[in-house]
């Protein structure tokens, strides 16, 4: 058996060599650093190292779960994630289907490029543009409201506006970019299906409903599962830029908390514990989502 | 034949990709990737040195950078030449300095000399200092003619458990005061403000009585930013008699926000906010935007560092040549007394990590570099730049080059390297052609008469190091919420209780213990 394996490896050495860089990448940058999680069970002091630091068991986890801030952060994270799933996730699908129906190729390509562009702008730029538009001191939105005789809104300092602002910015930046995978999936659909449907007298909407969407269903499910895996990855940079004293109550999420506790205050062990908890929840959700997907007869991600 | 070719191609590809991967791993040892130009500079210096001189001493320094670009290296070259040192300065943007500092510390990659940026970051490192991660330098200072002149009282403020670990940079104890549009005040017949009520009236009139004469209500009184300390808040709090961070009550230490003066200050700001006398977005306003409001003639009062009047004046003059500024410092509170909060006499501080400085001998060489840096010649070089280029002398006083873009790029970043300052080094002094700037500098000195010191500056609390930033954040948020009307007095009191419960109480106890020890 072993000889057989070695022989097969030798025979296909070129393939194995090509896998090697990716394999090494995962070992070096993903698996080895995982040992760093050990420090969440220690009072880690950089100069004493992982082997020298005092072992404290679950102390940091206890602190996390008893911290009154914990539930607030947990709630905020789940809330933003839920909104993200509800409002952002379907948009690229709709956009991709709509783009697919555009008949003029040049126009389609133009729109495609145009909706990709925001993805290449950093969050700093997106947030700054919003800031300039929404400020009370001469921002275009508030000036518009005022000229319509409506009351000015302090969008930036009102905690009720944080979530809508977050979602709108995510849509603005990512919706176009998100269409890529769906467009590729749509392009792979057998054109004969459409021809047959047309023969049967199906209109455009019928074709979308009965051919396009069912054909990309498995892609949608896979992306949904992956998205759920990212449940607590809401984009540190983005949320951090939006945070201020007035909206922290609804805006502080795990990522920003890890930053404050870990990098600004040097509490490496505690912030590792927080990060670990976050990843653990993400893993749990992926397993559940995958299991559900399989239950409903889809392929899932593994 | 074709198959052969294919095979070779696969091999080549693999080797190439692997090579790239390894190169990416290897290039990152110890140098900051953010400023590629230190690397190339270092190598250029190595070759072509004369053989007569002793081998230059290699010194790596990490410090914060206030300008957007890594500076031109002309001054650095001169420093290297004068001290026979080969410098490698890692410039880290000021905004992300704490991050970089903690990350470098965690990975053991701090360089030989590390600037701490300010008191707050320094406090975070106390625990590491106590654990012997940095060299204690107190006993060596007397061996150096210049370093031995550092002020003992200030050194004491920087000490950890009574031992001295860092060299400090002097900072005037308090530069805080009020800058206002003199021409507006004259036009509306407002005299120089003497009390907090005068100040309020000035802001009100600036808002309501059309000081710019365009018949539109488009001006506000005060321009402020998202900073409760270096913005207007803390300085106004001083006028209301609030203690500076902590107050000593018997042998108990109480935080400033438990003092009634703090509440009065919040009410004052709430009034400004409710009546529209302050920019509505101030909790998210940057320093640039804040200054722009006064520069473009939309606001009339700026509370902060008085010497800023120089740059405010210069920028305003481009838009409105008739604009005039004035500065004032002694604003009396409700009880008739004026006060202003102070810092503990140092700004930046330099530490020497044991992870990078291996031997006492090496430490002495580094100290000798800083000793030379404190000589009048080099102190002038880092503070003012090169004569004839960055400044000229007039009656023995420095007149800075007015091309601030050039000086920002070439000279200003190096000011951060200075150790000591005017009171410990016999160095050149500045000439202020602008009378109001000269007045501002006088008032900075005058502030020394009315200082409110932080009684906890030299005290120590483990909780402060661990949770200080988090706890402070809580109070900062509550303060803004109060000013904007989202929190009432009872709500604020509740936040204080929360602060106490989550570590504040412990912090108070620890500080009191530390205080009692210091009294022995």
Short mmCIF file of C-alpha atoms in Angstrom, two decimals, chain B residues 202-387:
data_model
loop_
_atom_site.label_atom_id
_atom_site.label_comp_id
_atom_site.label_asym_id
_atom_site.label_seq_id
_atom_site.Cartn_x
_atom_site.Cartn_y
_atom_site.Cartn_z
CA UNK B 202 -18.15 86.10 23.24
CA UNK B 203 -19.15 82.79 21.66
CA UNK B 204 -22.79 83.79 21.74
CA UNK B 205 -22.16 87.12 20.09
CA UNK B 206 -19.86 85.56 17.50
CA UNK B 207 -22.73 83.26 16.60
CA UNK B 208 -25.63 85.66 16.68
CA UNK B 209 -24.36 89.12 15.86
CA UNK B 210 -22.89 88.51 12.43
CA UNK B 211 -19.21 89.26 13.16
CA UNK B 212 -18.18 88.80 9.52
CA UNK B 213 -20.73 91.37 8.38
CA UNK B 214 -22.29 89.43 5.52
CA UNK B 215 -25.81 89.65 6.97
CA UNK B 216 -26.04 85.88 7.17
CA UNK B 217 -26.05 83.82 10.29
CA UNK B 218 -23.24 81.57 9.18
CA UNK B 219 -20.73 81.79 12.01
CA UNK B 220 -20.31 79.90 15.25
CA UNK B 221 -18.50 80.68 18.48
CA UNK B 222 -16.29 77.73 19.28
CA UNK B 223 -14.64 75.20 17.00
CA UNK B 224 -13.80 71.91 18.69
CA UNK B 225 -12.73 68.39 17.76
CA UNK B 226 -13.10 64.78 18.81
CA UNK B 227 -10.61 65.05 21.62
CA UNK B 228 -11.64 65.73 25.18
CA UNK B 229 -8.06 66.36 26.27
CA UNK B 230 -6.23 68.39 23.65
CA UNK B 231 -9.47 69.80 22.30
CA UNK B 232 -11.33 72.46 24.25
CA UNK B 233 -12.95 70.33 26.95
CA UNK B 234 -10.15 69.70 29.40
CA UNK B 235 -8.92 73.27 29.29
CA UNK B 236 -12.39 74.63 29.95
CA UNK B 237 -12.68 72.04 32.73
CA UNK B 238 -9.58 73.60 34.29
CA UNK B 239 -11.33 76.97 34.25
CA UNK B 240 -14.16 75.37 36.19
CA UNK B 241 -11.64 74.19 38.76
CA UNK B 242 -11.66 70.52 37.75
CA UNK B 243 -8.58 68.59 38.88
CA UNK B 244 -6.14 67.25 36.33
CA UNK B 245 -6.96 63.52 35.84
CA UNK B 246 -6.94 62.82 39.56
CA UNK B 247 -7.44 64.76 42.77
CA UNK B 248 -6.00 64.02 46.13
CA UNK B 249 -8.66 63.85 48.79
CA UNK B 250 -6.98 63.12 52.10
CA UNK B 251 -5.03 60.05 51.08
CA UNK B 252 -7.66 58.93 48.59
CA UNK B 253 -7.32 59.57 44.89
CA UNK B 254 -10.45 60.46 42.99
CA UNK B 255 -10.82 60.73 39.23
CA UNK B 256 -11.54 64.15 37.76
CA UNK B 257 -15.02 63.21 36.55
CA UNK B 258 -16.27 62.76 40.11
CA UNK B 259 -15.48 66.40 40.76
CA UNK B 260 -18.37 68.88 40.46
CA UNK B 261 -16.24 70.99 38.13
CA UNK B 262 -16.41 68.23 35.53
CA UNK B 263 -20.20 68.24 35.64
CA UNK B 264 -20.21 72.04 35.32
CA UNK B 265 -17.99 71.76 32.26
CA UNK B 266 -20.27 69.19 30.66
CA UNK B 267 -23.25 71.47 31.30
CA UNK B 268 -21.34 74.35 29.77
CA UNK B 269 -20.67 72.35 26.61
CA UNK B 270 -24.24 71.08 26.55
CA UNK B 271 -25.38 74.68 26.57
CA UNK B 272 -23.00 75.53 23.73
CA UNK B 273 -24.30 72.55 21.78
CA UNK B 274 -27.98 73.22 22.44
CA UNK B 275 -27.64 76.88 21.49
CA UNK B 276 -25.62 76.06 18.39
CA UNK B 277 -22.51 77.94 19.48
CA UNK B 278 -20.20 75.03 18.68
CA UNK B 279 -19.81 72.93 15.53
CA UNK B 280 -22.53 70.27 15.61
CA UNK B 281 -20.23 67.45 14.55
CA UNK B 282 -17.49 68.12 17.08
CA UNK B 283 -17.43 64.55 18.48
CA UNK B 284 -16.26 63.35 15.06
CA UNK B 285 -14.35 66.40 13.85
CA UNK B 286 -10.65 66.00 13.04
CA UNK B 287 -8.03 68.55 14.02
CA UNK B 288 -7.69 69.70 10.41
CA UNK B 289 -11.42 70.26 10.05
CA UNK B 290 -11.54 71.99 13.39
CA UNK B 291 -8.80 74.42 12.37
CA UNK B 292 -10.38 74.93 8.98
CA UNK B 293 -13.51 76.26 10.62
CA UNK B 294 -11.62 79.11 12.21
CA UNK B 295 -9.27 79.61 9.25
CA UNK B 296 -12.15 80.05 6.81
CA UNK B 297 -13.90 82.49 9.12
CA UNK B 298 -16.76 80.29 10.17
CA UNK B 299 -15.79 80.09 13.83
CA UNK B 300 -14.27 82.68 16.14
CA UNK B 301 -12.79 80.86 19.13
CA UNK B 302 -10.25 78.05 19.32
CA UNK B 303 -9.26 76.56 22.65
CA UNK B 304 -6.10 74.51 22.71
CA UNK B 305 -2.39 75.03 22.29
CA UNK B 306 -1.77 78.80 22.15
CA UNK B 307 1.37 78.66 19.97
CA UNK B 308 -0.88 77.23 17.23
CA UNK B 309 -1.86 80.85 16.63
CA UNK B 310 1.19 81.11 14.35
CA UNK B 311 -0.04 78.60 11.79
CA UNK B 312 -3.67 79.66 12.20
CA UNK B 313 -2.67 83.23 11.46
CA UNK B 314 -0.61 82.26 8.43
CA UNK B 315 -3.37 80.18 6.90
CA UNK B 316 -6.12 82.68 7.67
CA UNK B 317 -4.13 85.51 6.12
CA UNK B 318 -4.25 83.74 2.75
CA UNK B 319 -8.04 83.92 2.78
CA UNK B 320 -8.72 87.05 4.77
CA UNK B 321 -5.72 89.39 5.09
CA UNK B 322 -7.55 91.59 7.60
CA UNK B 323 -8.14 88.82 10.12
CA UNK B 324 -6.47 89.34 13.48
CA UNK B 325 -6.00 86.94 16.35
CA UNK B 326 -5.42 87.36 20.02
CA UNK B 327 -4.61 84.89 22.78
CA UNK B 328 -5.62 84.82 26.42
CA UNK B 329 -4.86 82.36 29.19
CA UNK B 330 -6.17 83.33 32.58
CA UNK B 331 -9.90 82.66 32.40
CA UNK B 332 -11.45 82.79 35.86
CA UNK B 333 -14.00 80.19 36.84
CA UNK B 334 -17.12 80.64 38.99
CA UNK B 335 -14.97 80.89 42.12
CA UNK B 336 -12.85 83.65 40.62
CA UNK B 337 -9.62 81.67 40.33
CA UNK B 338 -7.90 80.77 37.10
CA UNK B 339 -6.11 77.48 36.54
CA UNK B 340 -4.80 75.35 33.74
CA UNK B 341 -3.93 71.66 33.59
CA UNK B 342 -0.34 70.64 33.06
CA UNK B 343 1.60 67.68 31.77
CA UNK B 344 4.37 66.21 33.91
CA UNK B 345 7.15 68.13 32.15
CA UNK B 346 7.99 65.55 29.55
CA UNK B 347 6.55 64.71 26.20
CA UNK B 348 8.35 61.91 24.52
CA UNK B 349 10.59 59.48 26.34
CA UNK B 350 13.26 57.06 25.05
CA UNK B 351 13.69 53.53 26.36
CA UNK B 352 16.37 50.95 25.65
CA UNK B 353 15.06 47.38 25.35
CA UNK B 354 17.30 44.62 26.65
CA UNK B 355 16.19 42.45 23.75
CA UNK B 356 18.11 44.71 21.35
CA UNK B 357 20.82 46.20 23.56
CA UNK B 358 22.83 43.20 24.62
CA UNK B 359 25.62 44.59 26.77
CA UNK B 360 26.36 47.42 29.14
CA UNK B 361 29.03 48.55 26.75
CA UNK B 362 26.53 48.87 23.93
CA UNK B 363 24.18 50.77 26.22
CA UNK B 364 26.96 53.21 27.05
CA UNK B 365 27.62 53.78 23.39
CA UNK B 366 23.96 54.51 22.80
CA UNK B 367 23.82 56.86 25.76
CA UNK B 368 26.86 58.59 24.41
CA UNK B 369 25.00 59.17 21.15
CA UNK B 370 22.13 60.77 23.06
CA UNK B 371 24.61 62.75 25.11
CA UNK B 372 26.00 64.22 21.91
CA UNK B 373 22.46 64.82 20.71
CA UNK B 374 22.06 67.04 23.78
CA UNK B 375 25.06 69.17 22.87
CA UNK B 376 23.99 72.66 21.77
CA UNK B 377 25.21 72.07 18.23
CA UNK B 378 23.22 68.91 17.58
CA UNK B 379 20.27 70.04 19.66
CA UNK B 380 20.03 73.05 17.36
CA UNK B 381 20.35 70.80 14.34
CA UNK B 382 17.41 68.58 15.23
CA UNK B 383 15.29 71.38 16.60
CA UNK B 384 15.88 74.04 13.94
CA UNK B 385 17.57 72.31 11.04
CA UNK B 386 20.43 73.73 8.98
CA UNK B 387 21.27 77.41 9.15
#
